[in-house]
Amino acid sequence: MRVLVAGGAGYIGSHTVLSLVADGHEVVIADDFSNAKPTVLPRLEELAGTTLTSHRIDLTDRVATDRLFATERLDAVIHFAGLKAVGESAEKPLAYYDTNLSSTFSLLAAMRAHDVRRFVFSSSATVYGDSAPVPYHEDYRPLDASSPYGSTKVMIERVLSDVAHAEGFRVALLRYFNPVGAHESGTIGEDPQGIPNNLMPFIAQVAVGRRERLTVFGADYPTLDGTCRRDYIHVADLADGHVAALDHLDQMSAPVRAFNLGSGEPSSVLEMIAAFERASGRQIPYDVGPRRAGDLAEFWGDPARAATELGWRTSRSIDDMCADTWRWQSANPHGYPDA
Ligand code: UD1
């Protein structure tokens, strides 16, 4: 297929571009580079072994989005383009609702106008809300989210579900757990701007000497070692999950289907620190601080549906996630160059 990867220069999008090419698909990257650097593109071409078509475009612009579909022949869309920082979303809710929903509406309108009806959506385990039992299962209701960021995911899932049923779209809703790691080459990876919000990039920046110490947000949770447990997933496994979902769209049992993309195995913050120390050979100094508002003690996903229906499961371990993150971070201590 010829696939539009909306947000294809970002962390998960860029890894998915490589999985798509490896699976024989052709890709068209669309990105506004608001949270990605164009210098990722030549690296992607090098790894893919081919030239890649890319467009600098703001997908909230309906006219520009329609023009893109008028110039590129497309068979499917994978939609990663959106704002994703939970804390920031509480400070700027309107920006989150506007950007995340508007880009989805433009894509859907352009897809309908140009008869492209395959859609894979970058959703999140955050849609299970604060009170779902673990492991999270796709059929759990009601979906809910405590942050504006998470609410955009719940709302977009709903929009896509209605559109799929009414207008003949085929939609896979991919609910990610905690994506970490980097391509095994160490040439592409996660490059957060400013102070990292998430655990793994923070640990990596401490290891490489960009930050002094990590703060562990709470060690008094009702877990074995007192720290929160999460279902970490290697970004290369996650990327392969998108290709499996795309390849399965036409055979899905219903027009819209949600899939958990996780390993099904949670790890604690202290376990992640220990694994990173093993992988990097560096010590990660840390202090235990207070809990972070909104954090749940532990959650992980039931990965059975993706295994049965998509034939996909994770294959990379926590040690692989840490080794690959370290290879990326140590070779690119300041992330991608500006030019
Ligand atoms: C967060 C978001 C989630 C989003 C995901 C994207 C929240 C509440 N949730 O998940 O909606 O989809 O990122 O990857 O923000 N930790 C520390 N010290 C740090 C950073 C994190 O101890 O400096 C701990 C956290 O308390 C948590 C664990 O590490 O227990 C993982 O945190 P993080 O990487 O931010 O992911 P989530 O909070 O699970």
Short mmCIF file of C-alpha atoms in Angstrom, two decimals, residues 46-296:
data_model
loop_
_atom_site.label_atom_id
_atom_site.label_comp_id
_atom_site.label_asym_id
_atom_site.label_seq_id
_atom_site.Cartn_x
_atom_site.Cartn_y
_atom_site.Cartn_z
CA GLU A 46 19.74 5.79 4.94
CA LEU A 47 18.14 3.13 7.16
CA ALA A 48 15.31 2.44 4.69
CA GLY A 49 17.74 2.24 1.77
CA THR A 50 15.44 4.32 -0.38
CA THR A 51 14.34 7.92 -0.90
CA LEU A 52 11.23 8.97 1.00
CA THR A 53 8.55 11.44 0.03
CA SER A 54 7.83 13.99 2.72
CA HIS A 55 5.65 17.09 3.05
CA ARG A 56 5.91 19.88 5.60
CA ILE A 57 2.26 20.46 6.34
CA ASP A 58 0.00 21.53 9.18
CA LEU A 59 -2.76 18.93 9.11
CA THR A 60 -5.17 21.18 10.97
CA ASP A 61 -5.26 23.16 7.69
CA ARG A 62 -8.10 21.53 5.79
CA VAL A 63 -7.29 23.10 2.44
CA ALA A 64 -3.64 22.08 2.60
CA THR A 65 -4.59 18.58 3.71
CA ASP A 66 -7.01 18.19 0.82
CA ARG A 67 -4.33 19.43 -1.57
CA LEU A 68 -1.96 16.77 -0.25
CA PHE A 69 -4.50 14.05 -1.06
CA ALA A 70 -5.04 15.58 -4.49
CA THR A 71 -1.32 15.30 -5.30
CA GLU A 72 -0.45 11.95 -3.67
CA ARG A 73 -2.14 8.68 -4.51
CA LEU A 74 -2.83 7.01 -1.14
CA ASP A 75 -4.33 3.75 0.09
CA ALA A 76 -4.22 4.27 3.86
CA VAL A 77 -3.41 6.72 6.65
CA ILE A 78 -1.60 6.14 9.94
CA HIS A 79 -2.30 9.10 12.18
CA PHE A 80 0.38 10.04 14.74
CA ALA A 81 0.14 13.81 14.32
CA GLY A 82 -0.84 15.36 17.63
CA LEU A 83 0.18 16.98 20.86
CA LYS A 84 1.08 14.45 23.53
CA ALA A 85 2.35 15.96 26.79
CA VAL A 86 -0.06 15.13 29.59
CA GLY A 87 1.04 17.93 31.95
CA GLU A 88 1.03 20.58 29.23
CA SER A 89 -2.45 19.50 28.16
CA ALA A 90 -3.81 20.53 31.57
CA GLU A 91 -2.32 24.01 31.09
CA LYS A 92 -3.36 24.42 27.44
CA PRO A 93 -6.47 22.29 27.00
CA LEU A 94 -7.81 24.26 24.06
CA ALA A 95 -4.59 23.79 22.09
CA TYR A 96 -4.85 20.03 22.69
CA TYR A 97 -8.52 19.69 21.74
CA ASP A 98 -8.07 21.96 18.76
CA THR A 99 -4.90 20.42 17.31
CA ASN A 100 -5.69 16.78 17.95
CA LEU A 101 -9.31 16.91 16.83
CA SER A 102 -8.84 19.33 13.91
CA SER A 103 -6.05 17.28 12.34
CA THR A 104 -8.27 14.19 12.58
CA PHE A 105 -11.20 16.02 10.99
CA SER A 106 -9.05 17.32 8.11
CA LEU A 107 -7.66 13.87 7.45
CA LEU A 108 -11.09 12.25 7.50
CA ALA A 109 -12.59 14.90 5.22
CA ALA A 110 -9.73 14.58 2.73
CA MET A 111 -9.86 10.78 2.90
CA ARG A 112 -13.58 10.76 2.17
CA ALA A 113 -13.17 13.23 -0.70
CA HIS A 114 -10.42 11.11 -2.26
CA ASP A 115 -11.89 7.72 -1.38
CA VAL A 116 -9.16 6.55 0.99
CA ARG A 117 -10.81 4.53 3.76
CA ARG A 118 -8.11 2.72 5.73
CA PHE A 119 -7.15 4.42 8.98
CA VAL A 120 -4.80 3.37 11.77
CA PHE A 121 -4.95 5.59 14.85
CA SER A 122 -2.33 6.27 17.47
CA SER A 123 -4.38 5.93 20.68
CA SER A 124 -3.25 5.33 24.23
CA ALA A 125 -3.87 3.12 27.24
CA THR A 126 -4.85 6.34 28.98
CA VAL A 127 -8.39 5.82 27.52
CA TYR A 128 -8.99 3.12 30.16
CA GLY A 129 -9.19 5.85 32.81
CA ASP A 130 -8.42 5.54 36.50
CA SER A 131 -10.57 2.60 37.55
CA ALA A 132 -10.30 -0.14 34.95
CA PRO A 133 -9.14 -3.50 36.39
CA VAL A 134 -5.75 -4.83 35.24
CA PRO A 135 -4.82 -6.20 32.84
CA TYR A 136 -6.66 -3.69 30.66
CA HIS A 137 -8.93 -5.32 28.10
CA GLU A 138 -10.15 -3.66 24.89
CA ASP A 139 -13.84 -4.20 25.68
CA TYR A 140 -13.68 -2.30 28.99
CA ARG A 141 -16.24 0.52 29.29
CA PRO A 142 -16.69 3.36 29.93
CA LEU A 143 -13.64 4.88 28.33
CA ASP A 144 -12.51 7.91 30.26
CA ALA A 145 -9.35 9.93 30.75
CA SER A 146 -8.20 12.30 33.44
CA SER A 147 -6.19 14.71 31.26
CA PRO A 148 -7.25 16.81 28.25
CA TYR A 149 -4.61 14.90 26.26
CA GLY A 150 -6.26 11.61 27.19
CA SER A 151 -9.72 13.03 26.49
CA THR A 152 -8.67 13.85 22.93
CA LYS A 153 -7.83 10.16 22.47
CA VAL A 154 -11.23 9.07 23.84
CA MET A 155 -13.04 11.62 21.65
CA ILE A 156 -11.12 10.73 18.49
CA GLU A 157 -11.77 7.02 19.07
CA ARG A 158 -15.47 7.87 19.21
CA VAL A 159 -15.35 10.00 16.06
CA LEU A 160 -13.51 7.27 14.17
CA SER A 161 -15.94 4.62 15.36
CA ASP A 162 -18.97 6.60 14.16
CA VAL A 163 -17.31 7.43 10.84
CA ALA A 164 -16.21 3.83 10.29
CA HIS A 165 -19.72 2.50 10.81
CA ALA A 166 -21.48 5.17 8.77
CA GLU A 167 -19.06 5.79 5.94
CA GLY A 168 -17.37 2.53 5.17
CA PHE A 169 -13.99 3.28 6.75
CA ARG A 170 -11.85 0.49 8.23
CA VAL A 171 -10.25 1.71 11.46
CA ALA A 172 -7.75 0.19 13.88
CA LEU A 173 -7.45 1.97 17.24
CA LEU A 174 -4.03 1.16 18.65
CA ARG A 175 -3.82 1.68 22.39
CA TYR A 176 -0.18 2.04 23.28
CA PHE A 177 1.23 1.24 26.68
CA ASN A 178 4.62 2.84 27.44
CA PRO A 179 6.74 3.14 24.29
CA VAL A 180 10.51 3.32 24.91
CA GLY A 181 13.72 2.29 23.16
CA ALA A 182 15.16 3.27 19.80
CA HIS A 183 16.11 1.75 16.46
CA GLU A 184 18.89 -0.83 16.97
CA SER A 185 21.24 1.25 14.78
CA GLY A 186 21.23 4.06 17.38
CA THR A 187 20.66 6.65 14.64
CA ILE A 188 17.00 7.44 15.33
CA GLY A 189 15.27 7.66 18.70
CA GLU A 190 13.24 9.81 21.07
CA ASP A 191 14.31 13.46 21.18
CA PRO A 192 12.14 15.33 23.69
CA GLN A 193 12.41 19.10 23.72
CA GLY A 194 13.12 20.61 27.16
CA ILE A 195 12.87 18.59 30.35
CA PRO A 196 11.63 15.08 29.54
CA ASN A 197 8.20 14.27 30.99
CA ASN A 198 8.65 10.54 30.73
CA LEU A 199 10.81 8.12 32.66
CA MET A 200 13.02 6.54 30.00
CA PRO A 201 14.28 9.70 28.28
CA PHE A 202 14.94 11.22 31.68
CA ILE A 203 17.01 8.21 32.77
CA ALA A 204 18.89 8.30 29.45
CA GLN A 205 19.72 12.00 29.88
CA VAL A 206 21.01 11.37 33.41
CA ALA A 207 23.16 8.49 32.12
CA VAL A 208 24.69 10.66 29.39
CA GLY A 209 25.36 13.53 31.81
CA ARG A 210 22.78 16.04 30.53
CA ARG A 211 20.94 15.93 33.87
CA GLU A 212 22.28 15.33 37.34
CA ARG A 213 19.77 13.01 38.99
CA LEU A 214 16.45 11.38 38.50
CA THR A 215 13.55 11.90 40.86
CA VAL A 216 11.51 8.75 41.44
CA PHE A 217 7.94 9.96 41.80
CA GLY A 218 6.84 8.04 44.89
CA ALA A 219 8.09 4.82 46.51
CA ASP A 220 5.06 4.25 48.73
CA TYR A 221 2.73 2.64 46.17
CA PRO A 222 1.17 -0.75 46.98
CA THR A 223 3.61 -2.59 44.67
CA LEU A 224 6.45 -4.98 45.51
CA ASP A 225 9.18 -2.30 45.64
CA GLY A 226 6.82 0.64 46.26
CA THR A 227 7.34 2.27 42.81
CA CYS A 228 4.83 2.40 39.95
CA ARG A 229 4.71 -0.42 37.42
CA ARG A 230 4.13 0.09 33.69
CA ASP A 231 3.92 -2.05 30.58
CA TYR A 232 6.97 -0.82 28.61
CA ILE A 233 7.08 -1.67 24.92
CA HIS A 234 10.02 -1.33 22.54
CA VAL A 235 9.24 1.26 19.87
CA ALA A 236 10.36 -1.15 17.14
CA ASP A 237 7.81 -3.73 18.35
CA LEU A 238 5.21 -0.97 18.48
CA ALA A 239 6.09 0.07 14.92
CA ASP A 240 5.68 -3.53 13.72
CA GLY A 241 2.27 -3.55 15.45
CA HIS A 242 1.13 -0.73 13.16
CA VAL A 243 2.10 -2.69 10.08
CA ALA A 244 0.31 -5.78 11.40
CA ALA A 245 -2.82 -3.67 12.03
CA LEU A 246 -2.63 -2.05 8.59
CA ASP A 247 -2.24 -5.42 6.86
CA HIS A 248 -5.23 -6.73 8.83
CA LEU A 249 -7.67 -3.82 8.26
CA ASP A 250 -9.51 -5.37 5.33
CA GLN A 251 -10.07 -8.65 7.23
CA MET A 252 -11.22 -7.16 10.52
CA SER A 253 -14.36 -8.68 12.03
CA ALA A 254 -15.91 -5.17 12.34
CA PRO A 255 -15.30 -1.77 10.69
CA VAL A 256 -13.53 -0.51 13.80
CA ARG A 257 -11.46 -2.52 16.24
CA ALA A 258 -9.30 -1.53 19.23
CA PHE A 259 -6.03 -3.33 19.99
CA ASN A 260 -3.76 -3.07 23.01
CA LEU A 261 -0.13 -2.78 21.98
CA GLY A 262 1.85 -3.77 25.04
CA SER A 263 3.87 -6.70 26.35
CA GLY A 264 1.45 -7.69 29.10
CA GLU A 265 4.33 -7.60 31.63
CA PRO A 266 4.79 -4.61 33.92
CA SER A 267 8.13 -3.36 35.29
CA SER A 268 8.68 -0.97 38.18
CA VAL A 269 10.58 2.32 38.10
CA LEU A 270 13.39 0.77 40.17
CA GLU A 271 13.57 -2.22 37.81
CA MET A 272 13.90 0.16 34.85
CA ILE A 273 16.71 2.07 36.57
CA ALA A 274 18.56 -1.19 37.32
CA ALA A 275 18.11 -2.41 33.72
CA PHE A 276 19.43 0.87 32.35
CA GLU A 277 22.45 0.74 34.65
CA ARG A 278 23.23 -2.77 33.33
CA ALA A 279 22.83 -1.72 29.71
CA SER A 280 24.85 1.50 29.96
CA GLY A 281 27.42 0.57 32.58
CA ARG A 282 26.64 3.97 34.15
CA GLN A 283 25.18 4.65 37.55
CA ILE A 284 21.85 6.49 37.60
CA PRO A 285 21.79 8.65 40.75
CA TYR A 286 18.24 9.20 42.00
CA ASP A 287 16.20 10.60 44.86
CA VAL A 288 12.78 9.48 45.92
CA GLY A 289 10.35 12.38 45.73
CA PRO A 290 6.61 12.76 46.25
CA ARG A 291 4.08 11.09 44.00
CA ARG A 292 3.25 12.81 40.70
CA ALA A 293 -0.38 13.91 40.49
CA GLY A 294 -2.48 11.60 38.34
CA ASP A 295 -0.14 8.58 38.39
CA LEU A 296 -1.70 5.15 38.84
#
